[in-house]
Tab-separated table of C-alpha atoms and ligand atoms in Angstrom:
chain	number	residue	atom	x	y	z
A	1	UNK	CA	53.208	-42.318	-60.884
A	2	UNK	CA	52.857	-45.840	-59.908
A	3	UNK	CA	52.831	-46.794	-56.157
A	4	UNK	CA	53.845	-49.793	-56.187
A	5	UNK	CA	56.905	-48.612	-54.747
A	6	UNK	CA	55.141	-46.931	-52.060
A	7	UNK	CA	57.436	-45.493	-49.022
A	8	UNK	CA	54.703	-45.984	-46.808
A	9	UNK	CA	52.746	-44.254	-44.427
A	10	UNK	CA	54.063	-41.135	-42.417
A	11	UNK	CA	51.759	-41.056	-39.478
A	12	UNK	CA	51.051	-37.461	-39.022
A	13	UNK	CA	48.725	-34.961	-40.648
A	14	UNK	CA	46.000	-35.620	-37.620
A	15	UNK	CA	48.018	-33.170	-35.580
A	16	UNK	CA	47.873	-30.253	-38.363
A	17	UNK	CA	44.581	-31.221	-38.592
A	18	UNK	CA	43.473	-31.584	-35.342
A	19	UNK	CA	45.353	-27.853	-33.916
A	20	UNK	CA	43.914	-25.849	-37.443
A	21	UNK	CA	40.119	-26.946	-36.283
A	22	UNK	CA	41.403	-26.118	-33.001
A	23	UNK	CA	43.235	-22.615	-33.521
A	24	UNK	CA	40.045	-21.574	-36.316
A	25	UNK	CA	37.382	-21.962	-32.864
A	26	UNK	CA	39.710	-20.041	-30.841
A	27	UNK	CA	40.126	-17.381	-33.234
A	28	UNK	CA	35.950	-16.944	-34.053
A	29	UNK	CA	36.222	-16.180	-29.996
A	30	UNK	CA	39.275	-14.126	-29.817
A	31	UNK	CA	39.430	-12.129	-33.294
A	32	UNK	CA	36.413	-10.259	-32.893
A	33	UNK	CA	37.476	-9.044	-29.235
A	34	UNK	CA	39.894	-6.166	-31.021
A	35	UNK	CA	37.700	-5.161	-33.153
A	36	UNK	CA	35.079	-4.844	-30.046
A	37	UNK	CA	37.879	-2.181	-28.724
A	38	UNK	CA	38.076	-0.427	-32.181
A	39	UNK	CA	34.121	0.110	-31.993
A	40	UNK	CA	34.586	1.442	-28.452
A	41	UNK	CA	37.121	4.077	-29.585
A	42	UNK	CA	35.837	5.292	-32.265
A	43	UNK	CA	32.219	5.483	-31.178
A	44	UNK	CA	33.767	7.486	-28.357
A	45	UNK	CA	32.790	4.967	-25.319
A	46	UNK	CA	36.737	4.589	-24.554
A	47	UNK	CA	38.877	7.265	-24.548
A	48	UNK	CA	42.655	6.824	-24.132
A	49	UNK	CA	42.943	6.059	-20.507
A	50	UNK	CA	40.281	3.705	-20.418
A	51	UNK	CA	41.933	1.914	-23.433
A	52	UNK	CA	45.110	1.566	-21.838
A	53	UNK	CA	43.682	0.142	-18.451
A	54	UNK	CA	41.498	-2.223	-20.527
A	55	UNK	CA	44.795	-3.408	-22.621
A	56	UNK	CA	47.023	-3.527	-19.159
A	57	UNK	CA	44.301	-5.451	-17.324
A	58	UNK	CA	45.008	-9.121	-16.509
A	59	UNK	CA	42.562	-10.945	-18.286
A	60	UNK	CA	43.062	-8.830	-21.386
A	61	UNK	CA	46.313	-9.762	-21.615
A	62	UNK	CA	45.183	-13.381	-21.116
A	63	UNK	CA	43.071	-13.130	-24.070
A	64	UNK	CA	45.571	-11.098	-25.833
A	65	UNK	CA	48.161	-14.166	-25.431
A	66	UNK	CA	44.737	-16.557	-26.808
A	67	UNK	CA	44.282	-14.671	-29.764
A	68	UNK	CA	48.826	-14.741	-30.586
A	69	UNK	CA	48.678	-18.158	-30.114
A	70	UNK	CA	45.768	-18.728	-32.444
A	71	UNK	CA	47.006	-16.595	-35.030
A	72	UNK	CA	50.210	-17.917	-35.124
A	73	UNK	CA	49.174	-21.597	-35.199
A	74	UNK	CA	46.592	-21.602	-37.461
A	75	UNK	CA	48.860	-19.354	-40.153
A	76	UNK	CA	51.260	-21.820	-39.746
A	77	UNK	CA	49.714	-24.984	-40.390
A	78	UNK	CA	47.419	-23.320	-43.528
A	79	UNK	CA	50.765	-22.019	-44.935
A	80	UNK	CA	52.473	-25.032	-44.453
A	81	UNK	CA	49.575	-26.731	-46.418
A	82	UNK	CA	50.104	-24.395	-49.040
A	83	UNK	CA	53.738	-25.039	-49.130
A	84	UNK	CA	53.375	-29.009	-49.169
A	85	UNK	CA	50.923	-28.333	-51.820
A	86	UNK	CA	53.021	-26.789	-54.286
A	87	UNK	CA	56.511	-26.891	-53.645
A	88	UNK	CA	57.196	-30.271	-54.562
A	89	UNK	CA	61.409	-30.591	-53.939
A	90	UNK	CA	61.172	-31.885	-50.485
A	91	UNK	CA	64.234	-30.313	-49.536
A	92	UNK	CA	63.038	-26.904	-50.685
A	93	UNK	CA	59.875	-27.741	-48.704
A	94	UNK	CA	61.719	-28.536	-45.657
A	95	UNK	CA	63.674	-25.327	-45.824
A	96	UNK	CA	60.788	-22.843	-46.455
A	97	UNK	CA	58.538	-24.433	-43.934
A	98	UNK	CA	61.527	-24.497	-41.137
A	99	UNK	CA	62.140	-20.277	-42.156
A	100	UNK	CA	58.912	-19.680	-41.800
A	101	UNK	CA	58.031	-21.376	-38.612
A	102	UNK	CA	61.017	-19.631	-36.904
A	103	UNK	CA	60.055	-16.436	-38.559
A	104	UNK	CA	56.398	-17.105	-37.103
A	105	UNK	CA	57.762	-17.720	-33.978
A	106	UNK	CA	60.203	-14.808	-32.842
A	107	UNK	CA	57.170	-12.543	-34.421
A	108	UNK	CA	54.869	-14.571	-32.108
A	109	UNK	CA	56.849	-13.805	-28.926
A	110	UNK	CA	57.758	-10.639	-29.692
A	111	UNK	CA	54.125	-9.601	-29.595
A	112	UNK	CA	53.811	-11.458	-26.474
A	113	UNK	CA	56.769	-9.698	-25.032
A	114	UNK	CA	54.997	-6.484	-25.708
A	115	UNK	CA	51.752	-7.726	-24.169
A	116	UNK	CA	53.396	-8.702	-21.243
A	117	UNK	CA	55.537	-6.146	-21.339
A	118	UNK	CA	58.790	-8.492	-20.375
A	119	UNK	CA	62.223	-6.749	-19.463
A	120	UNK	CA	60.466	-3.636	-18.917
B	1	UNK	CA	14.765	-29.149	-78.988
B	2	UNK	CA	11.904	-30.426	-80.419
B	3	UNK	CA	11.281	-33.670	-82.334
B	4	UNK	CA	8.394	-33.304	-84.952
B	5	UNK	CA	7.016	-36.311	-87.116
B	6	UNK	CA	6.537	-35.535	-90.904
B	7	UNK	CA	5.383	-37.317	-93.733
B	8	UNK	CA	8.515	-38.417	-94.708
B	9	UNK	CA	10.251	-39.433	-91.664
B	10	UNK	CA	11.472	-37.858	-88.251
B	11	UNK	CA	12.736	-34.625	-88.708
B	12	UNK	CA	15.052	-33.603	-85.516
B	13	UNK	CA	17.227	-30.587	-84.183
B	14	UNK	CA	21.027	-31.704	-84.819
B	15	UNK	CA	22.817	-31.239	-81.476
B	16	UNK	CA	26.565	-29.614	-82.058
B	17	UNK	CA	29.550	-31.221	-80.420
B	18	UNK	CA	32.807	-30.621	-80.201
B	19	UNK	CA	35.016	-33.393	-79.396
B	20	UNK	CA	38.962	-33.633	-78.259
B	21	UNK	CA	40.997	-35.355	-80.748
B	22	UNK	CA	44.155	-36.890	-79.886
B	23	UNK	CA	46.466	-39.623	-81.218
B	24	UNK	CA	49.764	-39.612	-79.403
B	25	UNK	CA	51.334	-41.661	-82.141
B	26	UNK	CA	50.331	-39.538	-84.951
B	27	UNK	CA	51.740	-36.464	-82.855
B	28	UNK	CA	50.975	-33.103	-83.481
B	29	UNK	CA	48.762	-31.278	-81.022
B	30	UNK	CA	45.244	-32.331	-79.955
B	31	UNK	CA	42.157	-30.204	-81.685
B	32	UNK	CA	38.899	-30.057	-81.073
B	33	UNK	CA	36.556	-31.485	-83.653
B	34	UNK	CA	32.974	-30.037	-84.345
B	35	UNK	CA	30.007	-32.685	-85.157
B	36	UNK	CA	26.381	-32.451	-85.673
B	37	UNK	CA	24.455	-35.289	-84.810
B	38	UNK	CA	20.454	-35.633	-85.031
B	39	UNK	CA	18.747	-36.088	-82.001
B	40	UNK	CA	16.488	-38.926	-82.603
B	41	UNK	CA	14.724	-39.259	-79.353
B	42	UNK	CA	13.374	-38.091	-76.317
B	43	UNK	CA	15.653	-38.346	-73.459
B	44	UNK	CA	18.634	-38.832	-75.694
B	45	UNK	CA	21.674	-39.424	-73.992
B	46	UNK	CA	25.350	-38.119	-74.610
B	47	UNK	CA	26.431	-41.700	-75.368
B	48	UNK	CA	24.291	-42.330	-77.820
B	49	UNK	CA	25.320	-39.138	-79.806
B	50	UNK	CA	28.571	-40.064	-79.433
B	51	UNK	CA	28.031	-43.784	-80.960
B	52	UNK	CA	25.906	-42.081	-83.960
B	53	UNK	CA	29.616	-40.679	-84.374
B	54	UNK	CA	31.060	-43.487	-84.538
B	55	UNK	CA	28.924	-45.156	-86.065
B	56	UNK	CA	27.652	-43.362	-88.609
B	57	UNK	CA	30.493	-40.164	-89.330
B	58	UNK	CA	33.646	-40.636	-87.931
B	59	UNK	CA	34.773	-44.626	-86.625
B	60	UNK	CA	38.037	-43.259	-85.720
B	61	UNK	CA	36.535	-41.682	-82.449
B	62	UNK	CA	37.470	-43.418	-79.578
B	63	UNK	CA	35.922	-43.803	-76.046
B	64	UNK	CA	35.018	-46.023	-73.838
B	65	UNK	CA	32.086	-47.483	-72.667
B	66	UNK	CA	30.117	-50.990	-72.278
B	67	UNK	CA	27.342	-50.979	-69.877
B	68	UNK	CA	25.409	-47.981	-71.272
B	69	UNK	CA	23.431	-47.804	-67.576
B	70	UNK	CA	25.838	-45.885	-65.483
B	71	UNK	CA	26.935	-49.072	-63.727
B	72	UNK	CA	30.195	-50.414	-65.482
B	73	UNK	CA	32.027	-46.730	-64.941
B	74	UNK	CA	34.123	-46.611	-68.160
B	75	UNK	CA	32.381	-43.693	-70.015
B	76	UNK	CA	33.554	-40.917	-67.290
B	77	UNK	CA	34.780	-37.474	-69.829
B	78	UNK	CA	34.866	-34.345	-69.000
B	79	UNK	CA	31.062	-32.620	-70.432
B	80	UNK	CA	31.325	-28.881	-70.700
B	81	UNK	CA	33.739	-28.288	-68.190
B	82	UNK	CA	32.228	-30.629	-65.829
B	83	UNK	CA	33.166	-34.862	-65.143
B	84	UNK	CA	30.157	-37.184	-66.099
B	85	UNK	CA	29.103	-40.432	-67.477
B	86	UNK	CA	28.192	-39.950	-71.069
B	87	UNK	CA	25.411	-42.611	-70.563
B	88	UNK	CA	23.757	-41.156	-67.939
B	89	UNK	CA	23.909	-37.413	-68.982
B	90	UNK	CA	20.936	-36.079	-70.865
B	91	UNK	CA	21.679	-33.947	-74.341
B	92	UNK	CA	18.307	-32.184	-73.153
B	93	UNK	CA	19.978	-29.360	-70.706
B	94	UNK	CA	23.506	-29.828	-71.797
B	95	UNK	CA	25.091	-25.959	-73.628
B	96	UNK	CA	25.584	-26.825	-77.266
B	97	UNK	CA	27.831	-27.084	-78.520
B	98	UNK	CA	28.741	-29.437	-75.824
B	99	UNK	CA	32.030	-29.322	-75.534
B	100	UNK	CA	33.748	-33.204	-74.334
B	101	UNK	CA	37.475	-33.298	-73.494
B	102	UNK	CA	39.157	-36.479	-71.849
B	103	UNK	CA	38.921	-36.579	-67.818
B	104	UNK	CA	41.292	-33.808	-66.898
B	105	UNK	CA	44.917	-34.313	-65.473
B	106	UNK	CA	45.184	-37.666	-67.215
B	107	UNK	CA	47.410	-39.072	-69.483
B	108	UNK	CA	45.415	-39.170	-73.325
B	109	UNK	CA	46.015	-42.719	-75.339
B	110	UNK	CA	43.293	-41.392	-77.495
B	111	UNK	CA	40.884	-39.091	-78.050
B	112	UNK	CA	38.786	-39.402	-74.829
B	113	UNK	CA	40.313	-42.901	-73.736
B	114	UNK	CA	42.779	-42.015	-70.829
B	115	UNK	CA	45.244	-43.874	-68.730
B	116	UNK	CA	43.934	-45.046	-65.838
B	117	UNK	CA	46.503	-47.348	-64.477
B	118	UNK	CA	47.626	-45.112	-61.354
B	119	UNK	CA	43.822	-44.333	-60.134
B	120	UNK	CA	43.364	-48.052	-59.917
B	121	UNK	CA	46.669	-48.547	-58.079
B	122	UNK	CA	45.682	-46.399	-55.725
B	123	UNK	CA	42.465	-48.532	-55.728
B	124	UNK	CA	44.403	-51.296	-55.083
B	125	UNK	CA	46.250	-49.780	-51.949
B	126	UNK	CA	43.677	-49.314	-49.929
B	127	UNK	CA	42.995	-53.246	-50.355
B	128	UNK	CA	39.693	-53.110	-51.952
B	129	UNK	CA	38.507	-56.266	-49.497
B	130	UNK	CA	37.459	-57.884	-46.978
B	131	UNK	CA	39.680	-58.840	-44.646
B	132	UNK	CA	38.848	-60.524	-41.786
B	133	UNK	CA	40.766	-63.272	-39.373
B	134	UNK	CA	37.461	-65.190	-37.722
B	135	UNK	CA	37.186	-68.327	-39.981
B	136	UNK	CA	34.878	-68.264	-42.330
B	137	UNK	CA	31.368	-69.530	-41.260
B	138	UNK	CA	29.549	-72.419	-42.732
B	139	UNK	CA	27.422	-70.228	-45.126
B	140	UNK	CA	28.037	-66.351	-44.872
B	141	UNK	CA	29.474	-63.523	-43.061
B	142	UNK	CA	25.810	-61.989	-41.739
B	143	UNK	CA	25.289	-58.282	-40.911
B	144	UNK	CA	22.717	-56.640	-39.037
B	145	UNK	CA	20.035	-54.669	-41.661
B	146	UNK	CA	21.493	-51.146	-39.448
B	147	UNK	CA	25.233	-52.409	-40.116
B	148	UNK	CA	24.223	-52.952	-43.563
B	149	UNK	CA	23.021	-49.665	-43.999
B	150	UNK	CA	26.587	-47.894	-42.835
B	151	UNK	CA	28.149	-48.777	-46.081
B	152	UNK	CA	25.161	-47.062	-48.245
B	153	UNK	CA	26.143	-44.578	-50.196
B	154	UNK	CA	29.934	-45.782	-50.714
B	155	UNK	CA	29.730	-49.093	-52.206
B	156	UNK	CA	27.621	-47.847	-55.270
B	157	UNK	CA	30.893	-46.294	-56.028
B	158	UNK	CA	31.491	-47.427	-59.949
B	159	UNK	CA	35.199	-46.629	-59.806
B	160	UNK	CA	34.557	-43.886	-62.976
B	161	UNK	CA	37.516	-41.812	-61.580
B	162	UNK	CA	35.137	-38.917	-62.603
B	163	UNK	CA	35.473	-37.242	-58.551
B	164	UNK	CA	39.291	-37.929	-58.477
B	165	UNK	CA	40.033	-36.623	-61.495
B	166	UNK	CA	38.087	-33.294	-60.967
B	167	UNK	CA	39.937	-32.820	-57.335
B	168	UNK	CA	42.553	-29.966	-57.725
B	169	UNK	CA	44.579	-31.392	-54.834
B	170	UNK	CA	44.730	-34.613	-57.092
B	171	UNK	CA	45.962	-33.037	-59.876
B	172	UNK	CA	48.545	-31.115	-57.667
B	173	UNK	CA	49.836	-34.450	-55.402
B	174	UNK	CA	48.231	-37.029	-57.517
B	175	UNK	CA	51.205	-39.782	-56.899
B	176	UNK	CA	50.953	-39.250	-53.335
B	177	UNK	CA	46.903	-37.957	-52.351
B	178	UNK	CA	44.582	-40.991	-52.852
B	179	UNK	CA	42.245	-39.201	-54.321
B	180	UNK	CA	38.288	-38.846	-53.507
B	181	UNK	CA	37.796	-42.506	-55.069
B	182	UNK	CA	40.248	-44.535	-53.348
B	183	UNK	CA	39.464	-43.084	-50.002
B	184	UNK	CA	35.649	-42.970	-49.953
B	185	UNK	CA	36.448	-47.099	-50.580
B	186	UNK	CA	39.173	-47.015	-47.567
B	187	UNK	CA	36.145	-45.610	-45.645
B	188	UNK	CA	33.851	-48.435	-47.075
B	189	UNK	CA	36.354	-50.980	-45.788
B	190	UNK	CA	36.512	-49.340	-42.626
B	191	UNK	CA	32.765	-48.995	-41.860
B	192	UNK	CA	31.884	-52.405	-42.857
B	193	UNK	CA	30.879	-54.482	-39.586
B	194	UNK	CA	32.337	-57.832	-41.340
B	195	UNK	CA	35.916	-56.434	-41.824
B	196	UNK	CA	38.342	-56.674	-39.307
B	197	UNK	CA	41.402	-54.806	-40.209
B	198	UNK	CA	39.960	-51.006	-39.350
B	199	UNK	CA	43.069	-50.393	-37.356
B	200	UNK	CA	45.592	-51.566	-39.954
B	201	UNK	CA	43.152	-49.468	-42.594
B	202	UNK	CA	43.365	-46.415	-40.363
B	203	UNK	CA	47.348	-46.778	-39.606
B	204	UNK	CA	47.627	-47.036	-43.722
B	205	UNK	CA	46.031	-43.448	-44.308
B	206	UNK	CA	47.041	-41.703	-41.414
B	207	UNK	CA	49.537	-39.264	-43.772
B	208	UNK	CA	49.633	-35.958	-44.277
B	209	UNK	CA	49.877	-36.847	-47.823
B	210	UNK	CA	47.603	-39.708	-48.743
B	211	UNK	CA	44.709	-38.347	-46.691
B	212	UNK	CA	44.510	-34.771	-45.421
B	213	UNK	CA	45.686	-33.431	-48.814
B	214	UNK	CA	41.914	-32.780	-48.970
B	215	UNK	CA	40.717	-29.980	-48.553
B	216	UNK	CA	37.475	-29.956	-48.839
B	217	UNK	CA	37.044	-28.476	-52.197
B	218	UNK	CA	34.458	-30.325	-52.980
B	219	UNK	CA	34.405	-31.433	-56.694
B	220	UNK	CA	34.300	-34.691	-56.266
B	221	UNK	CA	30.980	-34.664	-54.311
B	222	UNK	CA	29.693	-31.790	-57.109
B	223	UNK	CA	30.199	-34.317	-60.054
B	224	UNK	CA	29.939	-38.230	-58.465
B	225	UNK	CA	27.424	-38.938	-60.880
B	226	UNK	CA	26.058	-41.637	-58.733
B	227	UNK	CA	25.227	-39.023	-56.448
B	228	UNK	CA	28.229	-40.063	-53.690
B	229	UNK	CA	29.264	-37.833	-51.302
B	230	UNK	CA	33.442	-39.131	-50.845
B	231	UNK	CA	33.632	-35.366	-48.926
B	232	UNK	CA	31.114	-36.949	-46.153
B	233	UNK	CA	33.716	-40.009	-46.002
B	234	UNK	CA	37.245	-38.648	-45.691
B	235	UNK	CA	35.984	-36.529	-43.106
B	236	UNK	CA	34.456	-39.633	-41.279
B	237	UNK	CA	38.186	-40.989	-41.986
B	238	UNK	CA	40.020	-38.063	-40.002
B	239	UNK	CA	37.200	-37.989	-37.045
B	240	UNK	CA	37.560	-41.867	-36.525
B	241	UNK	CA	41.324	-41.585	-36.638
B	242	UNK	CA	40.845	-38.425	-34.501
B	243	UNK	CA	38.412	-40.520	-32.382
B	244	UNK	CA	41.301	-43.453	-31.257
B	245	UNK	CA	43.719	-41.144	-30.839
B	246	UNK	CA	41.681	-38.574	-28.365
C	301	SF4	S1	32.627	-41.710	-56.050
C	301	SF4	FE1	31.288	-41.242	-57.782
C	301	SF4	S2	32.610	-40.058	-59.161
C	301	SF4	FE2	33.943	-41.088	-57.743
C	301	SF4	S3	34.574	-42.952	-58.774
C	301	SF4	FE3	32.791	-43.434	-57.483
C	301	SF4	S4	31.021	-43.193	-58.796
C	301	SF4	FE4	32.726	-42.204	-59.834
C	302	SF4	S1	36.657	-32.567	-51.138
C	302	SF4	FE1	38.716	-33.364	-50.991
C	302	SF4	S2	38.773	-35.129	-52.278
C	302	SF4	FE2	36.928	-33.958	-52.847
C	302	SF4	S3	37.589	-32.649	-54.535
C	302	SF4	FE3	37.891	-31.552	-52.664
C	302	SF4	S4	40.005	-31.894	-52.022
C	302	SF4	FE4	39.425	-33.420	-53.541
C	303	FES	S1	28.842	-47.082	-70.265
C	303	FES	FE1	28.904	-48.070	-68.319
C	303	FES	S2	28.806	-46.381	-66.976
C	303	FES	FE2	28.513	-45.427	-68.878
C-alpha cells in the first residue's frame, strides 16, 4: 500500500468527467421527449399515422440521434467507473471495458441506422 | 441519564460499551468486549469513558489519544457505526451500548490503534507545503484578509483520517484514490494565494485514479468531525482543472 513507488500521474479522468456531466444534461432534455410520445398515444392525441410522421420528421430524428448519443455515452463512462472500481486486474479491466465499448457502439449505430433508416 | 447527588456520594447511570479487542500477536479472532462505566458528569465525553477503562478496569485497552480537545486528531474510531473523535463526542445522545470498533478498512495493531502509515503517505504526496519560487521577503509572505479567507474551512483539517476511512471508494482503490483527506489538503495548497505551484498541484491529481475515484458519496463530509466539507473541495479540484483546460 505504500506510494512511495508511485507510477505517477495518468492525466485523464477530466474527459470521463467532463462528457458524463455533459451526456446526464442532454439526457434530462432528451429522455423525457419519448415518453412525451407515449402520453400522446395512449391518451389518444396520436394515432398511428401521426406517430409515424412525428418519428420520420427531420428534427425528430435529430433529437432521436441526441438522445443515442447521450445514452450511449453516459452508460459508458458510469459502467466503465464501475468496472475500474472493482475489477482490479488491469488486464481484465482493459478487456471488459474494450468489449463493452464496442458492444455499446455497434448497438449505438444500429439504432441510428434504424432512425435514419440507412441502406433502405 | 441522570446524575443525582446522595448522601453518600454521586450516584450515576453506568453507560454500556462494547469495545473491539484485538492483539495481532496473541492471534485468534478479534471480540467485542462489554464494559460499564459510571458516568460521572455532565457533558461526559466518549474519551473519558474510555480512560475510566483504562484506568480503572481494564489497562490493557489501547487507543490513542493526547490532546483531549479535538485538535491533535489521534482519537478518530469508528462510534456506532459512524467515524468520530472520542474527545469530542458526547455519551449524552450516543445508543448504548455504544458500540466502538477501530476506523474501518484499516490495518488493527491493537484494539482500536490502527495503521496509519499509507493515509499519511498519501498526505505526504500531495506535498503538504508551501511552495513558492519568489524569494522569501524580509519578514513574511502577506495575504489579503479575502485571500485568507479561501483556505477556511480546509486548513482546520486535523488529519484524523476519520472522512477517508469512511469513503467506500477508499476502501475499494485505497492504494491508488487519495482519499477525502489528502485531497481536501491538495485543494488547500492550491487555493492558497502564497503558493505558487497550482499548476504542478493540478498536473499531480489530474488521474482518473487519484482524484475522480470520488464519487460523491459523501461520508466524508457526513462524519469530518470538524465540520469540513472535503466533498465541496474535490469538486473545486475537477472545476479548476476543468477551468484551464476549457
Ligand atoms: S477532513 Fe475532517 S474527517 Fe477528514 S481528516 Fe480532516 S478533520 Fe478528519
Ligand atoms: S464524497 Fe468522495 S471522497 Fe467523500 S466519501 Fe464520497 S467518494 Fe469518498
Ligand atoms: S485526543 Fe486529540 S483529537 Fe481527540
Amino acid at each position: 500500500m505504500v506510494i512511495r513507488k508511485d507510477t505517477g500521474t495518468a492525466h485523464n479522468g477530466l474527459s470521463d468527467w467532463y462528457w458524463q456531466r455533459l451526456s446526464a444534461v442532454l439526457l434530462l432534455v432528451t429522455l423525457p421527449l419519448p415518453f412525451l410520445l407515449l402520453w400522446g398515444v395512449y391518451s389518444g392525441a396520436l394515432n398511428q399515422f401521426a406517430l409515424l410522421d412525428l418519428l420520420d420528421h427531420f428534427l425528430s430524428r435529430l433529437f432521436h440521434t441526441l438522445l443515442i448519443i447521450a445514452i450511449v455515452v453516459h452508460a459508458y463512462i458510469g459502467l466503465k467507473t464501475i468496472l475500474e472500481d472493482y475489477v482490479h486486474p488491469p488486464m481484465l479491466r482493459v478487456l471488459l471495458i474494450g468489449t463493452m465499448l464496442v458492444a455499446m457502439a455497434t448497438a449505438g449505430i444500429w439504432w441510428l441506422a434504424l432512425v435514419w433508416a440507412w441502406g433502405g | 441519564m441522570t446524575i443525582r447527588l446522595s448522601g453518600v456520594g454521586i450516584v450515576s447511570d453506568m453507560i454500556h460499551l462494547q469495545i473491539y479487542r484485538y492483539d495481532p500477536e496473541k492471534g485468534g479472532e478479534p471480540t467485542m468486549q462489554s464494559f460499564e462505566v459510571p458516568l460521572t458528569k455532565p457533558g461526559m465525553k466518549l474519551l473519558d469513558a474510555l480512560n475510566h477503562i483504562k484506568w480503572n478496569l481494564d489497562g490493557t485497552l489501547t487507543y490513542r489519544r493526547s490532546c483531549g480537545e479535538g485538535v491533535c486528531g489521534s482519537d478518530g474510531m469508528n462510534i456506532n457505526g459512524v467515524n468520530g473523535l472520542a474527545c469530542i463526542t458526547p455519551i449524552a445522545g450516543l445508543k448504548q451500548p455504544i458500540k466502538i470498533r477501530p476506523l474501518p478498512s484499516m490495518g488493527v495493531i491493537r484494539d482500536l490503534v490502527v495503521d496509519m502509515e499509507h493515509f499519511f503517505d498519501q498526505y505526504r504526496s500531495i506535498r503538504p507545503w508551501l511552495q513558492s519560487e519568489t524569494p522569501v521577503p524580509e519578514h513574511e509572505r502577506l495575504q489579503t484578509p479575502e485571500d485568507r479567507a479561501e483556505i477556511d474551512g480546509s486548513y482546520e483539517c486535523v488529519l484524523c483520517g476519520c472522512c477517508t476511512t469512511s469513503c467506500p471508494s477508499w476502501w475499494w482503490n485505497g492504494d491508488r484514490f487519495l482519499g477525502p483527506a489528502a485531497l481536501l489538503q491538495a485543494d488547500r495548497w492550491i487555493r492558497d494565494s502564497r503558493d505558487e505551484m497550482a499548476g504542478e498541484r493540478l498536473d499531480q491529481l489530474e488521474d482518473a485514479f487519484k482524484l475522480y475515484r470520488c464519487h460523491q458519496i459523501m461520508n466524508c463530509m457526513e462524519c469530518c468531525p470538524k465540520d469540513l466539507n472535503p466533498t465541496k473541495a474535490i469538486d473545486h479540484i475537477k472545476r479548476t482543472l476543468l477551468a484551464r483546460k476549457s
